[in-house]
CSV table of C-alpha atoms and ligand atoms in Angstrom, one decimal:
chain,number,residue,atom,x,y,z
T,1,MET,CA,4.2,-22.9,-11.7
T,2,LEU,CA,5.1,-22.9,-15.1
T,3,LYS,CA,2.3,-25.1,-16.0
T,4,GLY,CA,-0.1,-22.6,-14.3
T,5,LYS,CA,1.7,-19.7,-16.2
T,6,LEU,CA,1.3,-21.4,-19.6
T,7,LYS,CA,-2.5,-22.3,-18.9
T,8,SER,CA,-3.0,-18.8,-17.7
T,9,SER,CA,-1.6,-17.1,-20.6
T,10,ILE,CA,-3.5,-19.5,-23.6
T,11,LEU,CA,-6.5,-19.2,-21.6
T,12,THR,CA,-6.1,-15.2,-21.4
T,13,ALA,CA,-5.3,-15.5,-25.2
T,14,MET,CA,-8.4,-17.5,-26.0
T,15,LEU,CA,-10.7,-15.1,-23.9
T,16,GLY,CA,-8.9,-12.2,-25.7
T,17,ALA,CA,-9.7,-13.7,-28.9
T,18,GLY,CA,-12.9,-14.8,-28.0
T,19,MET,CA,-13.9,-11.0,-27.3
T,20,LEU,CA,-12.4,-9.5,-30.4
T,21,LEU,CA,-14.7,-11.9,-32.3
T,22,ALA,CA,-17.4,-11.0,-30.2
T,23,GLY,CA,-16.5,-7.2,-31.0
T,24,CYS,CA,-16.2,-7.9,-34.7
T,25,SER,CA,-19.7,-9.5,-34.9
T,26,SER,CA,-21.3,-6.7,-33.3
T,27,GLU,CA,-19.7,-4.1,-35.5
T,28,THR,CA,-20.8,-5.8,-38.7
T,29,THR,CA,-24.6,-6.4,-37.3
T,30,GLN,CA,-25.0,-2.7,-36.2
T,31,PRO,CA,-24.6,-0.7,-39.4
T,32,GLN,CA,-26.8,-3.4,-41.3
T,33,SER,CA,-29.6,-2.8,-38.8
T,34,ASN,CA,-29.5,1.0,-39.2
T,35,THR,CA,-30.0,0.6,-43.0
T,36,GLU,CA,-32.5,-1.9,-42.9
T,37,THR,CA,-34.9,-0.4,-39.9
T,38,PRO,CA,-35.6,3.1,-40.6
T,39,GLN,CA,-36.7,3.8,-37.1
T,40,GLN,CA,-33.2,3.3,-35.9
T,41,ASP,CA,-31.7,6.3,-37.6
T,42,ALA,CA,-31.5,8.3,-34.9
T,43,PRO,CA,-28.1,9.5,-34.0
T,44,SER,CA,-26.1,7.1,-32.0
T,45,ALA,CA,-25.7,9.7,-29.3
T,46,GLU,CA,-29.6,9.8,-28.6
T,47,ALA,CA,-29.7,5.8,-28.9
T,48,ASN,CA,-29.9,4.3,-25.2
T,49,ILE,CA,-26.5,3.7,-23.9
T,50,GLY,CA,-27.3,-0.1,-23.3
T,51,ASP,CA,-28.0,-0.6,-27.1
T,52,GLN,CA,-24.8,1.5,-28.0
T,53,VAL,CA,-22.7,-1.0,-26.0
T,54,ASN,CA,-24.6,-4.3,-26.5
T,55,PHE,CA,-25.4,-3.9,-22.7
T,56,GLN,CA,-22.0,-5.4,-21.9
T,57,LEU,CA,-19.4,-4.4,-19.4
T,58,ILE,CA,-16.4,-5.4,-20.3
T,59,GLY,CA,-14.7,-7.1,-17.4
T,60,ILE,CA,-11.5,-8.8,-16.7
T,61,ASP,CA,-10.2,-12.2,-15.0
T,62,PRO,CA,-13.2,-13.7,-13.2
T,63,GLY,CA,-11.1,-13.7,-9.7
T,64,ALA,CA,-10.5,-10.0,-9.4
T,65,GLY,CA,-12.2,-8.3,-6.6
T,66,LEU,CA,-13.3,-5.7,-9.4
T,67,MET,CA,-15.6,-8.4,-11.1
T,68,LYS,CA,-17.0,-9.2,-7.7
T,69,ALA,CA,-17.6,-5.7,-7.1
T,70,THR,CA,-19.2,-5.0,-10.5
T,71,ALA,CA,-21.5,-7.9,-10.4
T,72,GLN,CA,-22.5,-6.3,-6.9
T,73,ALA,CA,-23.1,-3.0,-8.8
T,74,ILE,CA,-25.3,-4.7,-11.8
T,75,GLU,CA,-27.4,-6.1,-8.8
T,76,ASP,CA,-27.7,-3.0,-6.7
T,77,TYR,CA,-28.1,-0.5,-9.4
T,78,GLY,CA,-30.8,-2.7,-10.9
T,79,LEU,CA,-28.8,-3.4,-14.2
T,80,ALA,CA,-30.4,-7.1,-15.0
T,81,ASP,CA,-30.1,-6.4,-18.7
T,82,TRP,CA,-26.4,-5.7,-18.4
T,83,GLU,CA,-23.8,-8.5,-19.0
T,84,LEU,CA,-20.4,-8.4,-17.3
T,85,VAL,CA,-18.0,-9.8,-19.8
T,86,GLU,CA,-15.4,-12.2,-18.5
T,87,GLY,CA,-11.8,-11.9,-19.8
T,88,SER,CA,-8.6,-10.7,-19.0
T,89,GLY,CA,-6.5,-7.2,-18.0
T,90,ALA,CA,-5.2,-7.7,-21.6
T,91,ALA,CA,-8.5,-8.1,-23.5
T,92,MET,CA,-10.1,-5.5,-21.4
T,93,THR,CA,-7.4,-2.9,-22.7
T,94,ALA,CA,-7.2,-4.4,-26.2
T,95,ALA,CA,-11.0,-3.8,-26.6
T,96,LEU,CA,-10.8,-0.2,-25.0
T,97,THR,CA,-8.1,0.6,-27.3
T,98,LYS,CA,-10.1,-0.5,-30.6
T,99,ALA,CA,-13.0,1.3,-29.1
T,100,TYR,CA,-11.3,4.7,-28.2
T,101,GLU,CA,-9.3,4.6,-31.8
T,102,ASN,CA,-12.7,4.2,-33.7
T,103,GLN,CA,-14.2,6.7,-30.9
T,104,GLU,CA,-16.9,4.2,-30.5
T,105,PRO,CA,-18.9,3.9,-27.0
T,106,ILE,CA,-17.5,1.3,-24.5
T,107,ILE,CA,-17.8,0.6,-20.8
T,108,VAL,CA,-15.0,-1.2,-19.2
T,109,THR,CA,-14.1,-2.3,-15.6
T,110,GLY,CA,-11.2,-0.2,-14.5
T,111,TRP,CA,-8.6,0.6,-11.9
T,112,THR,CA,-6.1,3.4,-10.9
T,113,PRO,CA,-3.1,3.2,-11.1
T,114,HIS,CA,-3.2,2.3,-14.8
T,115,TRP,CA,-1.5,3.4,-18.0
T,116,LYS,CA,-4.8,3.7,-19.5
T,117,PHE,CA,-5.5,7.0,-17.7
T,118,ALA,CA,-2.2,8.4,-19.4
T,119,LYS,CA,-2.9,7.2,-22.9
T,120,TYR,CA,-6.5,7.8,-23.1
T,121,ASP,CA,-9.0,10.6,-22.1
T,122,LEU,CA,-11.0,8.5,-19.7
T,123,LYS,CA,-13.6,8.9,-16.7
T,124,TYR,CA,-15.0,6.8,-13.8
T,125,LEU,CA,-18.5,6.6,-13.7
T,126,GLU,CA,-20.0,8.0,-10.5
T,127,ASP,CA,-21.1,5.2,-8.0
T,128,PRO,CA,-23.6,7.2,-5.5
T,129,LYS,CA,-24.3,3.8,-3.9
T,130,GLY,CA,-20.4,3.4,-3.1
T,131,ILE,CA,-20.4,-0.1,-4.3
T,132,PHE,CA,-16.6,0.1,-5.3
T,133,GLY,CA,-15.7,1.4,-2.2
T,134,ALA,CA,-13.4,4.4,-1.2
T,135,ASP,CA,-9.7,4.6,-2.1
T,136,GLU,CA,-7.8,1.9,-0.7
T,137,ASP,CA,-4.1,0.5,-0.6
T,138,ILE,CA,-2.2,-2.1,-1.9
T,139,HIS,CA,-0.2,-4.4,0.8
T,140,THR,CA,2.6,-6.7,0.5
T,141,ILE,CA,1.7,-10.2,2.2
T,142,ALA,CA,4.3,-12.5,3.1
T,143,ARG,CA,4.0,-16.3,4.0
T,144,LEU,CA,4.4,-17.0,7.4
T,145,GLY,CA,7.8,-18.2,8.4
T,146,LEU,CA,9.4,-15.8,5.7
T,147,LYS,CA,11.1,-13.6,8.0
T,148,ASP,CA,13.1,-16.6,9.9
T,149,ASP,CA,13.6,-18.3,6.6
T,150,HIS,CA,14.8,-15.2,4.7
T,151,PRO,CA,15.2,-12.3,6.5
T,152,SER,CA,17.0,-10.1,4.0
T,153,ALA,CA,14.1,-10.6,1.6
T,154,HIS,CA,11.4,-9.7,4.4
T,155,ALA,CA,13.3,-6.8,5.1
T,156,VAL,CA,13.2,-5.6,1.8
T,157,LEU,CA,9.5,-6.4,1.2
T,158,ASP,CA,8.5,-4.5,4.5
T,159,LYS,CA,10.3,-1.6,3.3
T,160,PHE,CA,8.9,-1.5,-0.2
T,161,HIS,CA,6.8,1.2,-0.6
T,162,TRP,CA,6.3,3.8,-3.6
T,163,SER,CA,3.4,6.2,-5.3
T,164,PRO,CA,0.9,5.7,-7.9
T,165,ASP,CA,3.0,7.9,-10.1
T,166,ASP,CA,5.7,5.4,-9.6
T,167,MET,CA,3.9,2.5,-10.6
T,168,ALA,CA,2.1,4.3,-13.4
T,169,GLU,CA,5.5,5.5,-14.9
T,170,VAL,CA,6.6,1.7,-15.0
T,171,MET,CA,3.0,0.8,-16.5
T,172,VAL,CA,3.3,3.2,-19.2
T,173,SER,CA,6.8,2.4,-20.4
T,174,THR,CA,5.8,-1.2,-20.5
T,175,ILE,CA,2.8,-0.3,-22.8
T,176,ASP,CA,5.3,1.7,-24.8
T,177,GLY,CA,7.4,-1.3,-25.9
T,178,LYS,CA,9.6,-2.3,-22.8
T,179,GLU,CA,9.5,-5.7,-21.4
T,180,PRO,CA,8.4,-5.7,-18.0
T,181,VAL,CA,11.8,-6.5,-16.8
T,182,GLU,CA,13.3,-3.7,-18.5
T,183,ALA,CA,11.0,-1.0,-17.4
T,184,ALA,CA,11.3,-2.2,-14.0
T,185,GLU,CA,15.1,-1.9,-14.2
T,186,ALA,CA,15.0,1.5,-16.1
T,187,TRP,CA,12.6,2.8,-13.3
T,188,ILE,CA,15.2,1.4,-10.8
T,189,ALA,CA,18.0,3.1,-12.1
T,190,LYS,CA,16.1,6.3,-12.4
T,191,ASN,CA,15.1,6.2,-8.6
T,192,GLU,CA,18.1,5.1,-6.8
T,193,SER,CA,17.5,7.1,-3.8
T,194,LYS,CA,13.9,5.3,-3.4
T,195,VAL,CA,15.4,1.9,-4.0
T,196,ASN,CA,18.2,2.6,-1.8
T,197,GLU,CA,15.8,3.1,1.1
T,198,TRP,CA,14.0,-0.4,0.7
T,199,VAL,CA,17.5,-2.2,0.7
T,200,GLU,CA,19.3,-0.1,3.3
T,201,GLY,CA,20.9,-2.3,6.2
T,202,VAL,CA,19.9,-5.5,4.4
T,203,GLU,CA,22.4,-8.0,4.4
T,204,PRO,CA,23.0,-9.6,0.9
T,205,VAL,CA,22.5,-13.4,0.2
T,206,GLN,CA,24.1,-15.7,-2.1
T,207,GLY,CA,21.4,-16.7,-4.8
T,208,ASP,CA,19.0,-17.8,-2.2
T,209,GLN,CA,15.7,-18.6,-3.9
T,210,ILE,CA,12.4,-16.4,-3.4
T,211,THR,CA,9.0,-16.9,-5.3
T,212,LEU,CA,6.6,-14.1,-5.8
T,213,ALA,CA,3.2,-14.8,-7.1
T,214,TYR,CA,1.2,-12.2,-9.0
T,215,VAL,CA,-1.9,-11.8,-11.3
T,216,ALA,CA,-1.3,-10.4,-14.9
T,217,TRP,CA,-2.7,-7.2,-14.1
T,218,ASP,CA,-0.8,-4.3,-15.4
T,219,SER,CA,-0.2,-2.6,-12.1
T,220,GLU,CA,0.9,-5.7,-10.6
T,221,ILE,CA,3.1,-6.8,-13.5
T,222,ALA,CA,4.7,-3.4,-12.9
T,223,SER,CA,5.2,-3.5,-8.9
T,224,THR,CA,6.0,-7.5,-9.1
T,225,HIS,CA,9.1,-7.0,-11.6
T,226,VAL,CA,10.2,-3.8,-9.7
T,227,VAL,CA,10.5,-5.8,-6.5
T,228,ALA,CA,11.9,-8.9,-8.3
T,229,ALA,CA,14.6,-6.9,-9.5
T,230,VAL,CA,15.5,-5.2,-6.4
T,231,LEU,CA,15.2,-8.5,-4.3
T,232,GLU,CA,18.1,-9.8,-7.2
T,233,GLN,CA,20.2,-7.0,-6.5
T,234,VAL,CA,20.4,-8.2,-2.7
T,235,GLY,CA,21.4,-11.4,-4.0
T,236,TYR,CA,18.3,-13.6,-4.3
T,237,LYS,CA,17.5,-15.8,-7.4
T,238,VAL,CA,13.7,-14.7,-7.9
T,239,GLU,CA,11.0,-17.0,-9.4
T,240,LEU,CA,7.8,-15.0,-10.6
T,241,SER,CA,4.7,-17.4,-10.7
T,242,GLN,CA,1.8,-15.6,-12.8
T,243,VAL,CA,-1.6,-17.2,-11.6
T,244,GLU,CA,-5.2,-16.2,-11.1
T,245,ALA,CA,-6.2,-14.0,-8.1
T,246,GLY,CA,-7.4,-17.0,-6.0
T,247,PRO,CA,-4.5,-19.3,-6.3
T,248,MET,CA,-2.2,-16.3,-5.4
T,249,TRP,CA,-3.8,-15.8,-2.3
T,250,ALA,CA,-4.1,-19.5,-1.6
T,251,GLY,CA,-0.3,-19.9,-2.7
T,252,VAL,CA,0.9,-17.2,0.0
T,253,ALA,CA,-1.3,-18.6,2.7
T,254,GLY,CA,-0.1,-22.3,1.7
T,255,GLY,CA,3.4,-21.1,1.4
T,256,ASP,CA,4.0,-22.2,-2.2
T,257,ALA,CA,5.0,-18.5,-2.8
T,258,ASP,CA,7.0,-16.4,-0.5
T,259,ALA,CA,5.1,-13.2,-1.0
T,260,ILE,CA,2.8,-11.1,-2.9
T,261,VAL,CA,2.8,-7.4,-3.4
T,262,ALA,CA,-0.7,-7.3,-5.0
T,263,ALA,CA,-3.4,-7.2,-2.2
T,264,TRP,CA,-5.8,-4.4,-2.7
T,265,LEU,CA,-7.2,-3.8,0.7
T,266,PRO,CA,-9.4,-3.4,2.6
T,267,THR,CA,-12.2,-3.8,-0.1
T,268,THR,CA,-11.2,-5.3,-3.4
T,269,HIS,CA,-9.6,-8.5,-1.8
T,270,ALA,CA,-11.7,-8.6,1.5
T,271,ASP,CA,-12.9,-12.0,0.8
T,272,TYR,CA,-9.6,-13.5,0.0
T,273,TYR,CA,-8.1,-11.8,3.1
T,274,GLN,CA,-10.9,-13.3,5.3
T,275,GLN,CA,-10.6,-16.5,3.8
T,276,PHE,CA,-6.8,-17.0,4.4
T,277,ASP,CA,-7.0,-14.8,7.7
T,278,GLY,CA,-4.2,-16.1,10.1
T,279,GLN,CA,-2.2,-17.7,7.4
T,280,PHE,CA,-0.1,-14.9,6.3
T,281,GLU,CA,1.5,-11.9,7.5
T,282,ASP,CA,0.3,-8.4,6.4
T,283,LEU,CA,3.3,-6.4,6.1
T,284,GLY,CA,0.9,-3.4,5.4
T,285,ALA,CA,0.5,-0.9,2.7
T,286,ASN,CA,3.3,-0.6,-0.3
T,287,LEU,CA,1.1,2.1,-2.3
T,288,LYS,CA,-1.6,4.2,-1.2
T,289,GLY,CA,-4.5,5.8,-3.0
T,290,THR,CA,-5.9,3.2,-5.5
T,291,LYS,CA,-9.3,3.3,-7.0
T,292,ILE,CA,-11.7,0.8,-8.7
T,293,GLY,CA,-14.7,1.2,-10.8
T,294,LEU,CA,-16.7,1.6,-14.2
T,295,VAL,CA,-14.6,3.5,-16.8
T,296,VAL,CA,-15.6,5.2,-20.1
T,297,PRO,CA,-14.1,7.4,-22.7
T,298,SER,CA,-14.6,11.1,-21.9
T,299,TYR,CA,-16.3,11.5,-25.4
T,300,MET,CA,-19.3,9.2,-23.7
T,301,GLU,CA,-22.2,11.6,-22.4
T,302,ILE,CA,-22.8,9.5,-19.6
T,303,ASN,CA,-21.5,10.3,-15.8
T,304,SER,CA,-22.9,7.8,-13.6
T,305,ILE,CA,-23.6,4.0,-13.2
T,306,GLU,CA,-27.3,5.2,-12.7
T,307,ASP,CA,-27.1,6.4,-16.2
T,308,LEU,CA,-27.1,2.6,-17.2
T,309,LYS,CA,-30.7,1.9,-16.2
A,1,PBE,N1,-7.6,-5.1,-10.2
A,1,PBE,C1,-5.9,-4.6,-10.3
A,1,PBE,C2,-7.3,-6.1,-9.2
A,1,PBE,C3,-6.5,-5.9,-8.0
A,1,PBE,C4,-5.6,-5.2,-8.8
A,1,PBE,C5,-8.1,-3.8,-9.5
A,1,PBE,C6,-7.9,-5.5,-11.3
A,1,PBE,C7,-8.7,-6.8,-8.4
A,1,PBE,O1,-9.7,-6.1,-9.1
A,1,PBE,O2,-8.6,-7.8,-7.8
């Protein structure tokens, strides 16, 4: 598990660095070509949107459902000139932050709940073909047999539910400098009555081990750390296993992980759900009202994915 975690964070760091380099080189070439080629002196607001952002959609980790949906959108909207840049959640927010600070155009793959909507003025591009699906829910998924082996953990996981605002609050405090563990504990301390509902009537345990798998999406970093801290209050020793999306689903289906709280359904993780159907227990929604799509700063003039053609 540790190996996987290390590998994935190195990969994330490399991808992040690669993207930053790509960002730098485009910054240096753009002004040059503007001065050298008089025809390109037109104000950038009038330049084709594709040219403004080098025909790049800034993606995240390749296993994310959001990436599959974006690839589908590229196909269905006829955006063959466009490239979906693979990276990570962290690389995507780094690129967005940099562009936003310079008021430069950028198009990122985005989702709600996410702290970026609290920090920046952003908008989803309209998706008239409905490729990114309607609002959906985040489910908790347990491995088969968890209920018999660890009934208290199963009970807490089954009861765990909160709102998009709750999740966003934990995400924002992480981005404001708290470690995920501290952000989770601070939220728990402020929301005793909600947390009491999840642990009410649950039999305490003495250091039994529970493993939660998750992907380093900011939303799932928040939820997984909150649930881990609550399980620890009940007496569990919780191991967090940070992996990619495919291994996360394979882990809970194969029993290496006891549970995940990161299943975006029915659309975003439909492939994984079908692939492992029958090999896990779906404990239902822990949060209702998520959204995915293409996101741009509000200062950009485009409003619809169709404007990218
Ligand atoms: N996300 C965040 C994930 C699910 C959670 C939207 C980036 C995905 O696309 O799979």
